[in-house]
PDB file of C-alpha atoms in Angstrom:
ATOM      1  CA  MET A   1      11.593 -50.309 -14.492  1.00 52.00           C
ATOM      2  CA  PHE A   2       7.905 -51.023 -15.319  1.00 60.00           C
ATOM      3  CA  GLY A   3       7.554 -52.901 -12.014  1.00 59.00           C
ATOM      4  CA  ARG A   4       9.898 -55.794 -12.817  1.00 65.00           C
ATOM      5  CA  ASP A   5      13.616 -56.453 -12.769  1.00 70.00           C
ATOM      6  CA  PRO A   6      15.422 -55.886 -16.079  1.00 74.00           C
ATOM      7  CA  ILE A   7      16.744 -58.938 -17.920  1.00 76.00           C
ATOM      8  CA  PHE A   8      20.143 -58.394 -19.511  1.00 80.00           C
ATOM      9  CA  CYS A   9      21.867 -60.449 -22.170  1.00 82.00           C
ATOM     10  CA  ILE A  10      24.289 -61.953 -19.670  1.00 81.00           C
ATOM     11  CA  ASP A  11      21.331 -63.176 -17.604  1.00 77.00           C
ATOM     12  CA  GLN A  12      19.882 -65.037 -20.575  1.00 76.00           C
ATOM     13  CA  ILE A  13      23.285 -66.554 -21.420  1.00 79.00           C
ATOM     14  CA  ILE A  14      23.731 -67.865 -17.891  1.00 80.00           C
ATOM     15  CA  ASP A  15      20.155 -69.034 -17.457  1.00 78.00           C
ATOM     16  CA  PRO A  16      18.120 -69.284 -20.696  1.00 73.00           C
ATOM     17  CA  SER A  17      14.965 -70.214 -18.797  1.00 73.00           C
ATOM     18  CA  ILE A  18      14.802 -66.824 -17.082  1.00 65.00           C
ATOM     19  CA  SER A  19      13.020 -65.231 -20.036  1.00 62.00           C
ATOM     20  CA  ASN A  20      10.288 -67.895 -19.986  1.00 61.00           C
ATOM     21  CA  SER A  21       9.532 -67.318 -16.301  1.00 56.00           C
ATOM     22  CA  MET A  22       7.741 -64.034 -17.053  1.00 54.00           C
ATOM     23  CA  ILE A  23       5.385 -65.635 -19.551  1.00 56.00           C
ATOM     24  CA  SER A  24       2.032 -66.485 -18.000  1.00 58.00           C
ATOM     25  CA  ASN A  25      -1.220 -67.436 -19.614  1.00 67.00           C
ATOM     26  CA  ASP A  26      -3.245 -66.258 -16.601  1.00 76.00           C
ATOM     27  CA  ILE A  27      -3.986 -62.540 -17.080  1.00 80.00           C
ATOM     28  CA  SER A  28      -5.215 -61.990 -13.524  1.00 83.00           C
ATOM     29  CA  GLU A  29      -2.044 -63.496 -12.072  1.00 82.00           C
ATOM     30  CA  PHE A  30       0.135 -61.329 -14.323  1.00 78.00           C
ATOM     31  CA  LYS A  31      -1.798 -58.216 -13.334  1.00 83.00           C
ATOM     32  CA  GLN A  32      -1.501 -59.024  -9.633  1.00 85.00           C
ATOM     33  CA  LYS A  33       2.260 -59.550  -9.855  1.00 82.00           C
ATOM     34  CA  LEU A  34       2.718 -56.358 -11.900  1.00 82.00           C
ATOM     35  CA  VAL A  35       0.730 -54.187  -9.482  1.00 86.00           C
ATOM     36  CA  THR A  36       2.550 -55.660  -6.479  1.00 87.00           C
ATOM     37  CA  SER A  37       5.935 -55.091  -8.088  1.00 85.00           C
ATOM     38  CA  ILE A  38       5.104 -51.472  -9.038  1.00 87.00           C
ATOM     39  CA  ARG A  39       3.852 -50.756  -5.500  1.00 89.00           C
ATOM     40  CA  THR A  40       7.046 -52.174  -4.014  1.00 89.00           C
ATOM     41  CA  ALA A  41       9.136 -50.064  -6.410  1.00 87.00           C
ATOM     42  CA  TRP A  42       7.234 -46.910  -5.373  1.00 90.00           C
ATOM     43  CA  GLU A  43       7.797 -47.582  -1.674  1.00 92.00           C
ATOM     44  CA  ALA A  44      11.506 -48.240  -2.214  1.00 91.00           C
ATOM     45  CA  ALA A  45      11.876 -45.028  -4.261  1.00 92.00           C
ATOM     46  CA  ALA A  46      10.025 -42.979  -1.605  1.00 94.00           C
ATOM     47  CA  GLU A  47      12.250 -44.370   1.155  1.00 95.00           C
ATOM     48  CA  ALA A  48      15.412 -43.594  -0.818  1.00 95.00           C
ATOM     49  CA  ASN A  49      14.159 -40.078  -1.619  1.00 96.00           C
ATOM     50  CA  LYS A  50      13.379 -39.391   2.048  1.00 96.00           C
ATOM     51  CA  HIS A  51      16.833 -40.578   3.083  1.00 96.00           C
ATOM     52  CA  ALA A  52      18.457 -38.321   0.447  1.00 96.00           C
ATOM     53  CA  GLN A  53      16.426 -35.309   1.648  1.00 95.00           C
ATOM     54  CA  LEU A  54      17.555 -35.831   5.239  1.00 94.00           C
ATOM     55  CA  LYS A  55      21.177 -36.014   4.091  1.00 94.00           C
ATOM     56  CA  ALA A  56      20.808 -32.802   2.070  1.00 94.00           C
ATOM     57  CA  LYS A  57      19.157 -31.030   5.021  1.00 89.00           C
ATOM     58  CA  GLU A  58      21.963 -32.117   7.338  1.00 90.00           C
ATOM     59  CA  GLN A  59      24.593 -30.625   5.017  1.00 90.00           C
ATOM     60  CA  TYR A  60      22.586 -27.424   4.498  1.00 84.00           C
ATOM     61  CA  ASP A  61      22.064 -26.857   8.227  1.00 81.00           C
ATOM     62  CA  LYS A  62      25.838 -26.809   8.750  1.00 83.00           C
ATOM     63  CA  LEU A  63      26.069 -23.505   6.841  1.00 80.00           C
ATOM     64  CA  LEU A  64      22.798 -22.035   8.119  1.00 72.00           C
ATOM     65  CA  ARG A  65      23.049 -19.018  10.401  1.00 70.00           C
ATOM     66  CA  ASN A  66      20.530 -18.372  13.120  1.00 72.00           C
ATOM     67  CA  PRO A  67      18.095 -15.634  12.034  1.00 72.00           C
ATOM     68  CA  THR A  68      18.578 -12.353  13.885  1.00 82.00           C
ATOM     69  CA  ILE A  69      15.228 -10.877  12.819  1.00 87.00           C
ATOM     70  CA  THR A  70      12.669 -10.376  15.573  1.00 88.00           C
ATOM     71  CA  VAL A  71       9.188  -8.893  15.662  1.00 90.00           C
ATOM     72  CA  GLY A  72       9.344  -5.112  15.260  1.00 87.00           C
ATOM     73  CA  ASP A  73      12.640  -4.975  13.347  1.00 89.00           C
ATOM     74  CA  ARG A  74      12.959  -3.009  10.113  1.00 90.00           C
ATOM     75  CA  VAL A  75      13.987  -5.264   7.225  1.00 91.00           C
ATOM     76  CA  LEU A  76      14.782  -5.105   3.510  1.00 90.00           C
ATOM     77  CA  LEU A  77      13.164  -7.425   0.958  1.00 89.00           C
ATOM     78  CA  ARG A  78      15.128  -9.229  -1.724  1.00 88.00           C
ATOM     79  CA  ASN A  79      14.481  -7.675  -5.154  1.00 86.00           C
ATOM     80  CA  TYR A  80      14.007 -10.376  -7.786  1.00 83.00           C
ATOM     81  CA  ALA A  81      12.145  -8.177 -10.287  1.00 79.00           C
ATOM     82  CA  GLY A  82      14.061  -6.070 -12.772  1.00 74.00           C
ATOM     83  CA  LYS A  83      13.248  -3.629 -15.520  1.00 77.00           C
ATOM     84  CA  VAL A  84      12.931  -4.962 -19.043  1.00 80.00           C
ATOM     85  CA  GLY A  85      15.844  -4.065 -21.267  1.00 83.00           C
ATOM     86  CA  THR A  86      18.271  -3.244 -18.448  1.00 83.00           C
ATOM     87  CA  SER A  87      21.256  -5.136 -17.135  1.00 83.00           C
ATOM     88  CA  LYS A  88      20.957  -7.103 -13.919  1.00 80.00           C
ATOM     89  CA  LYS A  89      24.002  -5.380 -12.428  1.00 83.00           C
ATOM     90  CA  PHE A  90      22.084  -2.081 -12.394  1.00 82.00           C
ATOM     91  CA  HIS A  91      19.210  -3.521 -10.330  1.00 83.00           C
ATOM     92  CA  MET A  92      19.077  -2.824  -6.612  1.00 84.00           C
ATOM     93  CA  PRO A  93      19.508  -6.126  -4.730  1.00 86.00           C
ATOM     94  CA  TRP A  94      17.186  -4.998  -1.919  1.00 87.00           C
ATOM     95  CA  LYS A  95      14.076  -2.841  -1.961  1.00 86.00           C
ATOM     96  CA  GLY A  96      11.857  -0.914   0.418  1.00 82.00           C
ATOM     97  CA  ILE A  97      11.880  -0.689   4.166  1.00 87.00           C
ATOM     98  CA  PHE A  98       9.456  -3.086   5.822  1.00 89.00           C
ATOM     99  CA  ARG A  99       8.669  -3.992   9.422  1.00 91.00           C
ATOM    100  CA  ALA A 100       8.332  -7.558  10.686  1.00 92.00           C
ATOM    101  CA  VAL A 101       5.034  -7.920  12.524  1.00 92.00           C
ATOM    102  CA  LYS A 102       4.758 -11.714  12.848  1.00 91.00           C
ATOM    103  CA  ILE A 103       7.145 -14.675  12.652  1.00 90.00           C
ATOM    104  CA  GLU A 104       5.901 -18.230  12.165  1.00 89.00           C
ATOM    105  CA  GLY A 105       8.781 -20.633  11.634  1.00 83.00           C
ATOM    106  CA  PRO A 106      10.591 -19.728   8.404  1.00 84.00           C
ATOM    107  CA  HIS A 107       7.786 -17.375   7.277  1.00 90.00           C
ATOM    108  CA  VAL A 108       7.643 -13.701   8.274  1.00 91.00           C
ATOM    109  CA  THR A 109       4.727 -11.287   7.868  1.00 92.00           C
ATOM    110  CA  ILE A 110       5.937  -7.810   6.874  1.00 91.00           C
ATOM    111  CA  THR A 111       4.273  -4.433   6.309  1.00 90.00           C
ATOM    112  CA  SER A 112       5.598  -1.449   4.393  1.00 87.00           C
ATOM    113  CA  CYS A 113       6.916   1.456   6.474  1.00 85.00           C
ATOM    114  CA  ASN A 114       6.303   3.946   3.643  1.00 80.00           C
ATOM    115  CA  SER A 115       2.654   2.928   3.117  1.00 80.00           C
ATOM    116  CA  PRO A 116       1.303   1.291   6.292  1.00 77.00           C
ATOM    117  CA  SER A 117      -2.168   0.987   4.723  1.00 80.00           C
ATOM    118  CA  ALA A 118      -0.867  -1.559   2.183  1.00 80.00           C
ATOM    119  CA  ALA A 119      -1.739  -5.219   2.652  1.00 85.00           C
ATOM    120  CA  PRO A 120       0.837  -7.240   4.652  1.00 88.00           C
ATOM    121  CA  ARG A 121       2.945  -9.832   2.866  1.00 88.00           C
ATOM    122  CA  VAL A 122       4.191 -13.254   3.976  1.00 91.00           C
ATOM    123  CA  VAL A 123       7.720 -14.068   2.755  1.00 89.00           C
ATOM    124  CA  HIS A 124      10.475 -16.522   3.617  1.00 89.00           C
ATOM    125  CA  ILE A 125      12.996 -15.374   6.187  1.00 87.00           C
ATOM    126  CA  ASN A 126      15.860 -16.017   3.746  1.00 86.00           C
ATOM    127  CA  GLN A 127      14.512 -13.205   1.537  1.00 87.00           C
ATOM    128  CA  LEU A 128      14.855 -10.624   4.316  1.00 90.00           C
ATOM    129  CA  LYS A 129      17.812  -8.649   5.575  1.00 89.00           C
ATOM    130  CA  LYS A 130      17.906  -6.570   8.715  1.00 89.00           C
ATOM    131  CA  CYS A 131      17.946  -2.820   8.049  1.00 86.00           C
ATOM    132  CA  PHE A 132      20.434  -0.720  10.023  1.00 84.00           C
ATOM    133  CA  GLU A 133      19.683   2.593   8.287  1.00 76.00           C
ATOM    134  CA  GLU A 134      19.289   5.534  10.627  1.00 73.00           C
ATOM    135  CA  LEU A 135      15.763   6.773  11.172  1.00 66.00           C
ATOM    136  CA  PRO A 136      14.831  10.199   9.756  1.00 61.00           C
ATOM    137  CA  PRO A 137      14.276  13.074  12.196  1.00 58.00           C
ATOM    138  CA  ALA A 138      11.087  12.939  14.209  1.00 50.00           C
ATOM    139  CA  CYS A 139       8.056  14.702  12.815  1.00 50.00           C
ATOM    140  CA  THR A 140       7.282  16.346  16.164  1.00 47.00           C
ATOM    141  CA  SER A 141       9.143  19.403  17.369  1.00 49.00           C
ATOM    142  CA  PRO A 142      10.277  19.890  20.979  1.00 53.00           C
ATOM    143  CA  LYS A 143       9.177  23.539  20.840  1.00 59.00           C
ATOM    144  CA  LEU A 144       5.755  24.987  20.166  1.00 56.00           C
ATOM    145  CA  SER A 145       5.184  26.661  16.839  1.00 58.00           C
ATOM    146  CA  PRO A 146       4.211  30.362  16.741  1.00 66.00           C
ATOM    147  CA  GLU A 147       0.649  29.400  15.764  1.00 60.00           C
ATOM    148  CA  GLU A 148       0.335  27.116  18.793  1.00 59.00           C
ATOM    149  CA  GLU A 149       1.799  29.759  21.087  1.00 63.00           C
ATOM    150  CA  LYS A 150      -0.639  32.330  19.722  1.00 60.00           C
ATOM    151  CA  CYS A 151      -3.572  29.993  20.332  1.00 58.00           C
ATOM    152  CA  LEU A 152      -2.437  29.392  23.905  1.00 57.00           C
ATOM    153  CA  TYR A 153      -2.084  33.133  24.504  1.00 61.00           C
ATOM    154  CA  GLU A 154      -5.529  33.872  23.069  1.00 58.00           C
ATOM    155  CA  ALA A 155      -6.992  31.137  25.274  1.00 54.00           C
ATOM    156  CA  GLY A 156      -5.773  33.084  28.306  1.00 55.00           C
ATOM    157  CA  LEU A 157      -3.738  30.346  29.930  1.00 46.00           C
ATOM    158  CA  GLY A 158      -1.781  31.532  32.922  1.00 43.00           C
ATOM    159  CA  GLY A 159      -0.054  30.340  36.081  1.00 40.00           C
ATOM    160  CA  ASN A 160       1.050  26.738  36.073  1.00 41.00           C
ATOM    161  CA  GLU A 161      -0.775  25.967  32.819  1.00 44.00           C
ATOM    162  CA  THR A 162       1.730  27.999  30.780  1.00 43.00           C
ATOM    163  CA  GLN A 163       4.845  26.041  31.568  1.00 45.00           C
ATOM    164  CA  ASP A 164       6.133  26.323  28.003  1.00 47.00           C
ATOM    165  CA  PHE A 165       6.332  30.127  28.211  1.00 42.00           C
ATOM    166  CA  THR A 166       9.590  30.298  30.071  1.00 46.00           C
ATOM    167  CA  ASN A 167      11.130  32.928  27.865  1.00 52.00           C
ATOM    168  CA  ASN A 168       9.783  36.445  28.411  1.00 56.00           C
ATOM    169  CA  ASN A 169      10.969  37.568  25.008  1.00 59.00           C
ATOM    170  CA  GLU A 170       8.885  34.893  23.299  1.00 61.00           C
ATOM    171  CA  ILE A 171       5.830  35.892  25.342  1.00 62.00           C
ATOM    172  CA  GLU A 172       6.282  39.516  24.377  1.00 70.00           C
ATOM    173  CA  LYS A 173       6.713  38.579  20.720  1.00 68.00           C
ATOM    174  CA  VAL A 174       3.479  36.585  20.704  1.00 63.00           C
ATOM    175  CA  ARG A 175       1.618  39.377  22.513  1.00 68.00           C
ATOM    176  CA  ASN A 176       2.768  41.962  19.972  1.00 70.00           C
ATOM    177  CA  THR A 177       1.746  39.695  17.092  1.00 70.00           C
ATOM    178  CA  VAL A 178      -1.752  39.245  18.476  1.00 61.00           C
ATOM    179  CA  GLU A 179      -2.202  42.971  19.173  1.00 66.00           C
ATOM    180  CA  ARG A 180      -0.990  43.857  15.684  1.00 65.00           C
ATOM    181  CA  GLU A 181      -3.535  41.512  14.124  1.00 62.00           C
ATOM    182  CA  LYS A 182      -6.351  42.933  16.259  1.00 55.00           C
ATOM    183  CA  SER A 183      -5.460  46.588  15.434  1.00 56.00           C
ATOM    184  CA  PRO A 184      -4.968  46.904  11.657  1.00 52.00           C
ATOM    185  CA  GLU A 185      -4.534  50.703  11.908  1.00 51.00           C
ATOM    186  CA  LEU A 186      -1.037  50.214  13.226  1.00 47.00           C
ATOM    187  CA  GLU A 187       1.604  50.431  10.586  1.00 52.00           C
ATOM    188  CA  GLU A 188       3.372  47.231   9.869  1.00 55.00           C
ATOM    189  CA  ILE A 189       7.108  47.541   9.832  1.00 59.00           C
ATOM    190  CA  PRO A 190       8.369  46.058   6.583  1.00 61.00           C
ATOM    191  CA  PRO A 191      10.998  43.395   7.113  1.00 61.00           C
ATOM    192  CA  GLN A 192      14.516  44.464   6.339  1.00 64.00           C
ATOM    193  CA  LYS A 193      15.908  42.878   3.233  1.00 62.00           C
ATOM    194  CA  GLN A 194      19.286  41.310   3.501  1.00 64.00           C
ATOM    195  CA  LYS A 195      21.874  43.102   1.426  1.00 64.00           C
ATOM    196  CA  ARG A 196      23.176  40.998  -1.384  1.00 66.00           C
ATOM    197  CA  TYR A 197      26.606  41.374  -2.860  1.00 65.00           C
ATOM    198  CA  ASN A 198      27.476  40.824  -6.475  1.00 65.00           C
ATOM    199  CA  LEU A 199      29.849  37.888  -6.297  1.00 66.00           C
ATOM    200  CA  ARG A 200      29.705  36.950  -9.960  1.00 65.00           C
ATOM    201  CA  VAL A 201      33.085  36.602 -11.608  1.00 66.00           C
ATOM    202  CA  ASN A 202      33.669  38.826 -14.626  1.00 65.00           C
ATOM    203  CA  PRO A 203      34.031  36.424 -17.552  1.00 65.00           C
ATOM    204  CA  LYS A 204      36.086  38.936 -19.545  1.00 68.00           C
ATOM    205  CA  PRO A 205      39.504  39.560 -18.030  1.00 65.00           C
ATOM    206  CA  ARG A 206      40.814  43.089 -18.037  1.00 66.00           C
ATOM    207  CA  ARG A 207      43.156  43.953 -20.851  1.00 69.00           C
ATOM    208  CA  LEU A 208      46.566  45.097 -19.819  1.00 64.00           C
ATOM    209  CA  SER A 209      47.196  48.514 -21.376  1.00 57.00           C
ATOM    210  CA  ILE A 210      50.707  49.916 -21.612  1.00 63.00           C
ATOM    211  CA  GLU A 211      50.950  53.588 -22.548  1.00 53.00           C
TER     212      GLU A 211
END
């Protein structure tokens, strides 16, 4: 403490001259001893702190699991923010769906899957959890839409270039649609409306009449 060893009452009882050893009339000598003692105390404290950190790391690494997150995986981010005035138990523990794009040691760079134009974020790997949610259906369709088929028919593709037109009924349907649009004098057949049945339950039950 203060760069010198503490002097207790028992020390003065055993050796009364110990209190007089610190008294010095030379200010420069006292300053030199004080600075040297404080520097030695700092080095000893730093060495003890480093040793304690290594011990704590050794115990922590025993319970540490190897990260299973790799580049390209979809992950969830730990949600530490909550709404004001609400209970913590109603907060979602994880938020968003992100994709890991870069891993540097314990730090992972993630981007949002919902808004890819957003700026990437660098977070600790302990704040991430691998996402196993099923992907939504693909945006592309395996079959051509009627508009695309009509465009291909109007372009006059034939032979091997029209591999998608394997169904003659679909070809005939597209041909009729194009001819109907080109000749407005033809009467358009109104679509048949599906017959609906009244399935509403009568709220008033029938009264039983005995005559």
